[in-house]
């Protein structure tokens, strides 16, 4: 089966940079996705990596290495509103989406 | 912007009652999905649909059924609720074409409490 691992919780300070890692075991997939989910709300799409390398989108960047089965989400200039859970997900070929358990990020003043 | 709406944000039902959750998307997406999300278990796929009148079981279909009579609507039915169906239910949709291929867009969720 497919498996995605993420740290359960992380804490960082307002204005800092934080990196949320995601490791996965899957034979092949179209792309890797990152979602943000605030408490009690639905996940919202953040980023999508198809090729290896870094995709930058404002304060958020996402990195993918297919050979290493590894991705990370980088959040810069952290703000209090970035406190949320961050979900990593892949869609293996011929299968449904597989979501990671999520990383709960707390941003402290 | 993609918009996915769900018929209710909060529901409270008694064991054995029927529940009908409706999801509507306005982006002409082919794919629609129903998930439930529980603490410590993450998102789990219940059912999905790739086209009108088509449905496929996900990872946890037991106790649920679905209906897709129109492209924009995907309904989740709980014929006889049980307490272990207390959960957050999330609908999502995605497209088979375009630059953001298969990116899933979620509705606001329905928090169901079964007493």
Coordinates of C-alpha atoms in Angstrom, one line a residue:
Chain A
X1 CA 0.0 0.0 0.0
X2 CA 0.9 3.6 -0.1
X3 CA 2.2 5.4 3.0
X4 CA 2.9 9.1 3.7
X5 CA 4.7 10.3 6.8
X6 CA 4.7 13.8 8.2
X7 CA 5.7 15.1 11.6
X8 CA 2.6 15.4 13.9
X9 CA 3.3 18.8 15.3
X10 CA 5.7 21.7 14.8
X11 CA 6.1 25.1 16.6
X12 CA 7.7 28.2 15.2
X13 CA 7.9 31.9 16.0
X14 CA 6.2 34.7 14.0
X15 CA 8.5 36.0 11.3
X16 CA 10.6 32.8 11.2
X17 CA 11.0 30.2 8.5
X18 CA 9.7 26.7 8.9
X19 CA 10.1 23.5 6.8
X20 CA 7.5 20.8 6.9
X21 CA 8.8 17.5 5.6
X22 CA 6.8 14.7 3.9
X23 CA 8.1 11.3 2.9
X24 CA 6.2 8.8 0.9
X25 CA 6.4 5.3 -0.4
X26 CA 4.8 4.9 -3.8
X27 CA 5.9 3.5 -7.1
X28 CA 4.8 6.4 -9.2
X29 CA 2.5 9.3 -9.2
X30 CA 1.5 12.3 -11.3
X31 CA 2.1 15.0 -8.8
X32 CA 2.5 15.8 -5.1
X33 CA 0.1 18.3 -3.5
X34 CA 0.2 20.4 -0.3
X35 CA -3.0 21.6 1.4
X36 CA -3.6 23.9 4.3
X37 CA -6.4 23.2 6.8
X38 CA -7.4 25.6 9.5
X39 CA -9.1 24.1 12.5
X40 CA -12.7 23.2 11.8
X41 CA -12.4 24.2 8.1
X42 CA -11.9 22.3 4.8
X43 CA -8.4 21.8 3.3
X44 CA -7.4 24.5 0.7
X45 CA -5.0 23.9 -2.1
X46 CA -1.5 25.4 -1.6
X47 CA 0.9 23.9 -4.2
X48 CA 1.5 21.1 -6.7
X49 CA 4.8 19.6 -7.8
X50 CA 5.1 17.5 -10.9
X51 CA 8.9 17.8 -11.6
X52 CA 11.7 17.6 -9.1
X53 CA 12.8 20.9 -7.7
X54 CA 11.4 23.9 -6.0
X55 CA 8.1 25.7 -6.8
X56 CA 7.8 29.1 -5.3
X57 CA 4.5 30.9 -4.6
X58 CA 4.9 34.0 -2.5
X59 CA 5.8 33.1 1.1
X60 CA 5.3 29.4 0.4
X61 CA 7.5 27.1 -1.5
X62 CA 7.3 23.4 -2.1
X63 CA 10.1 21.0 -3.1
X64 CA 10.0 17.5 -4.6
X65 CA 12.6 14.8 -5.0
X66 CA 11.1 11.7 -6.6
X67 CA 14.3 9.7 -6.3
X68 CA 14.4 10.3 -2.6
X69 CA 10.6 10.0 -2.0
X70 CA 10.7 13.3 -0.3
X71 CA 9.0 16.7 -0.3
X72 CA 8.9 19.7 1.9
X73 CA 6.8 22.8 2.3
X74 CA 8.7 25.9 3.2
X75 CA 6.9 28.8 4.9
X76 CA 8.7 32.1 5.2
X77 CA 8.0 35.2 7.2
X78 CA 5.6 33.3 9.4
X79 CA 2.4 34.9 10.4
X80 CA -0.1 34.0 13.1
X81 CA -2.6 33.1 10.5
X82 CA -0.3 30.4 9.2
X83 CA -1.2 28.3 12.3
X84 CA -3.0 25.4 10.7
X85 CA -2.5 21.8 9.7
X86 CA -0.6 21.1 6.5
X87 CA -1.4 18.0 4.5
X88 CA 0.8 16.3 1.9
X89 CA -0.9 14.2 -0.7
X90 CA -0.1 12.1 -3.8
X91 CA -2.2 10.4 -6.4
X92 CA -0.4 7.2 -7.4
X93 CA -0.9 6.0 -10.9
X94 CA -4.3 4.3 -11.3
X95 CA -5.2 4.9 -7.7
X96 CA -7.1 7.4 -5.6
X97 CA -5.5 10.3 -3.7
X98 CA -3.5 9.3 -0.6
X99 CA -3.3 12.0 2.1
X100 CA -0.8 12.2 4.8
X101 CA -1.9 12.6 8.4
X102 CA -1.1 16.3 8.4
X103 CA 1.3 18.4 10.4
X104 CA -0.2 20.8 12.9
X105 CA 1.8 24.0 12.9
X106 CA 1.6 26.5 15.8
X107 CA 3.0 30.0 15.2
X108 CA 3.8 31.8 18.4
X109 CA 4.2 35.5 18.9
Chain B
X1 CA -12.4 30.5 -8.5
X2 CA -13.6 27.0 -7.9
X3 CA -16.6 26.8 -5.6
X4 CA -17.7 23.6 -3.9
X5 CA -20.7 24.0 -1.6
X6 CA -22.2 21.5 0.9
X7 CA -25.8 21.5 2.0
X8 CA -25.2 21.7 5.7
X9 CA -22.3 22.8 8.0
X10 CA -23.6 21.1 11.1
X11 CA -26.0 18.2 11.6
X12 CA -27.2 16.4 14.7
X13 CA -29.0 13.1 14.2
X14 CA -30.2 10.2 16.3
X15 CA -29.0 6.6 15.7
X16 CA -31.0 5.0 12.9
X17 CA -32.0 8.2 11.2
X18 CA -31.3 8.8 7.5
X19 CA -28.9 11.5 6.4
X20 CA -28.6 13.1 3.0
X21 CA -25.6 15.2 2.3
X22 CA -25.4 17.1 -0.9
X23 CA -22.4 18.6 -2.6
X24 CA -22.5 21.0 -5.6
X25 CA -19.6 22.3 -7.6
X26 CA -19.7 25.1 -10.2
X27 CA -16.6 24.4 -12.3
X28 CA -17.8 21.6 -14.6
X29 CA -15.4 19.1 -12.9
X30 CA -15.7 15.5 -14.0
X31 CA -14.5 14.0 -10.7
X32 CA -16.2 14.3 -7.3
X33 CA -15.3 12.7 -4.0
X34 CA -16.6 12.2 -0.5
X35 CA -14.2 11.9 2.4
X36 CA -14.5 11.7 6.1
X37 CA -11.9 13.1 8.4
X38 CA -11.4 12.0 12.0
X39 CA -8.7 13.0 14.5
X40 CA -5.6 10.8 14.1
X41 CA -6.9 9.0 11.0
X42 CA -6.7 11.8 8.5
X43 CA -8.8 12.0 5.3
X44 CA -10.3 8.7 4.2
X45 CA -12.1 8.2 0.9
X46 CA -15.7 6.9 1.1
X47 CA -16.9 7.1 -2.5
X48 CA -16.0 8.9 -5.7
X49 CA -17.5 9.4 -9.1
X50 CA -15.8 10.1 -12.5
X51 CA -19.0 10.8 -14.4
X52 CA -22.7 11.2 -14.1
X53 CA -24.4 8.0 -12.8
X54 CA -21.0 6.4 -12.2
X55 CA -19.7 5.6 -8.7
X56 CA -16.8 3.8 -7.3
X57 CA -16.1 2.6 -3.8
X58 CA -13.3 4.2 -1.9
X59 CA -11.5 2.9 1.1
X60 CA -14.4 2.9 3.6
X61 CA -17.7 2.6 1.7
X62 CA -19.5 0.5 4.3
X63 CA -22.6 2.2 5.7
X64 CA -22.7 4.7 2.9
X65 CA -24.1 5.1 -0.6
X66 CA -23.9 7.9 -3.2
X67 CA -25.8 9.3 -6.1
X68 CA -24.7 11.4 -9.0
X69 CA -27.6 12.3 -11.3
X70 CA -26.1 15.5 -12.5
X71 CA -22.5 16.5 -13.3
X72 CA -22.4 19.2 -10.7
X73 CA -24.0 17.3 -7.8
X74 CA -22.8 14.4 -5.7
X75 CA -24.8 13.2 -2.8
X76 CA -23.8 11.0 0.2
X77 CA -26.5 9.0 1.9
X78 CA -26.3 7.4 5.3
X79 CA -29.4 5.1 5.3
X80 CA -29.3 4.4 9.0
X81 CA -26.8 6.4 11.0
X82 CA -24.7 4.9 13.8
X83 CA -22.6 6.7 16.4
X84 CA -19.4 5.7 14.7
X85 CA -20.4 7.8 11.7
X86 CA -19.9 10.9 13.8
X87 CA -17.3 12.8 11.8
X88 CA -16.4 15.7 9.5
X89 CA -17.6 14.9 6.0
X90 CA -15.8 16.7 3.1
X91 CA -16.8 16.8 -0.5
X92 CA -14.2 17.5 -3.2
X93 CA -14.1 17.9 -7.0
X94 CA -11.3 17.9 -9.6
X95 CA -10.9 18.1 -13.3
X96 CA -9.4 15.6 -15.8
X97 CA -8.0 18.4 -17.9
X98 CA -6.0 21.6 -17.5
X99 CA -2.8 22.8 -15.9
X100 CA -3.9 21.9 -12.4
X101 CA -4.8 18.4 -13.4
X102 CA -6.6 16.5 -10.7
X103 CA -6.0 19.1 -8.0
X104 CA -8.8 18.5 -5.5
X105 CA -10.9 21.4 -4.3
X106 CA -12.9 20.9 -1.1
X107 CA -16.2 22.1 0.2
X108 CA -16.5 23.7 3.6
X109 CA -17.4 20.3 5.3
X110 CA -20.3 19.0 7.2
X111 CA -19.8 18.2 10.9
X112 CA -22.2 15.3 11.7
X113 CA -22.9 14.3 15.3
X114 CA -24.9 11.0 15.7
X115 CA -26.4 10.6 19.2

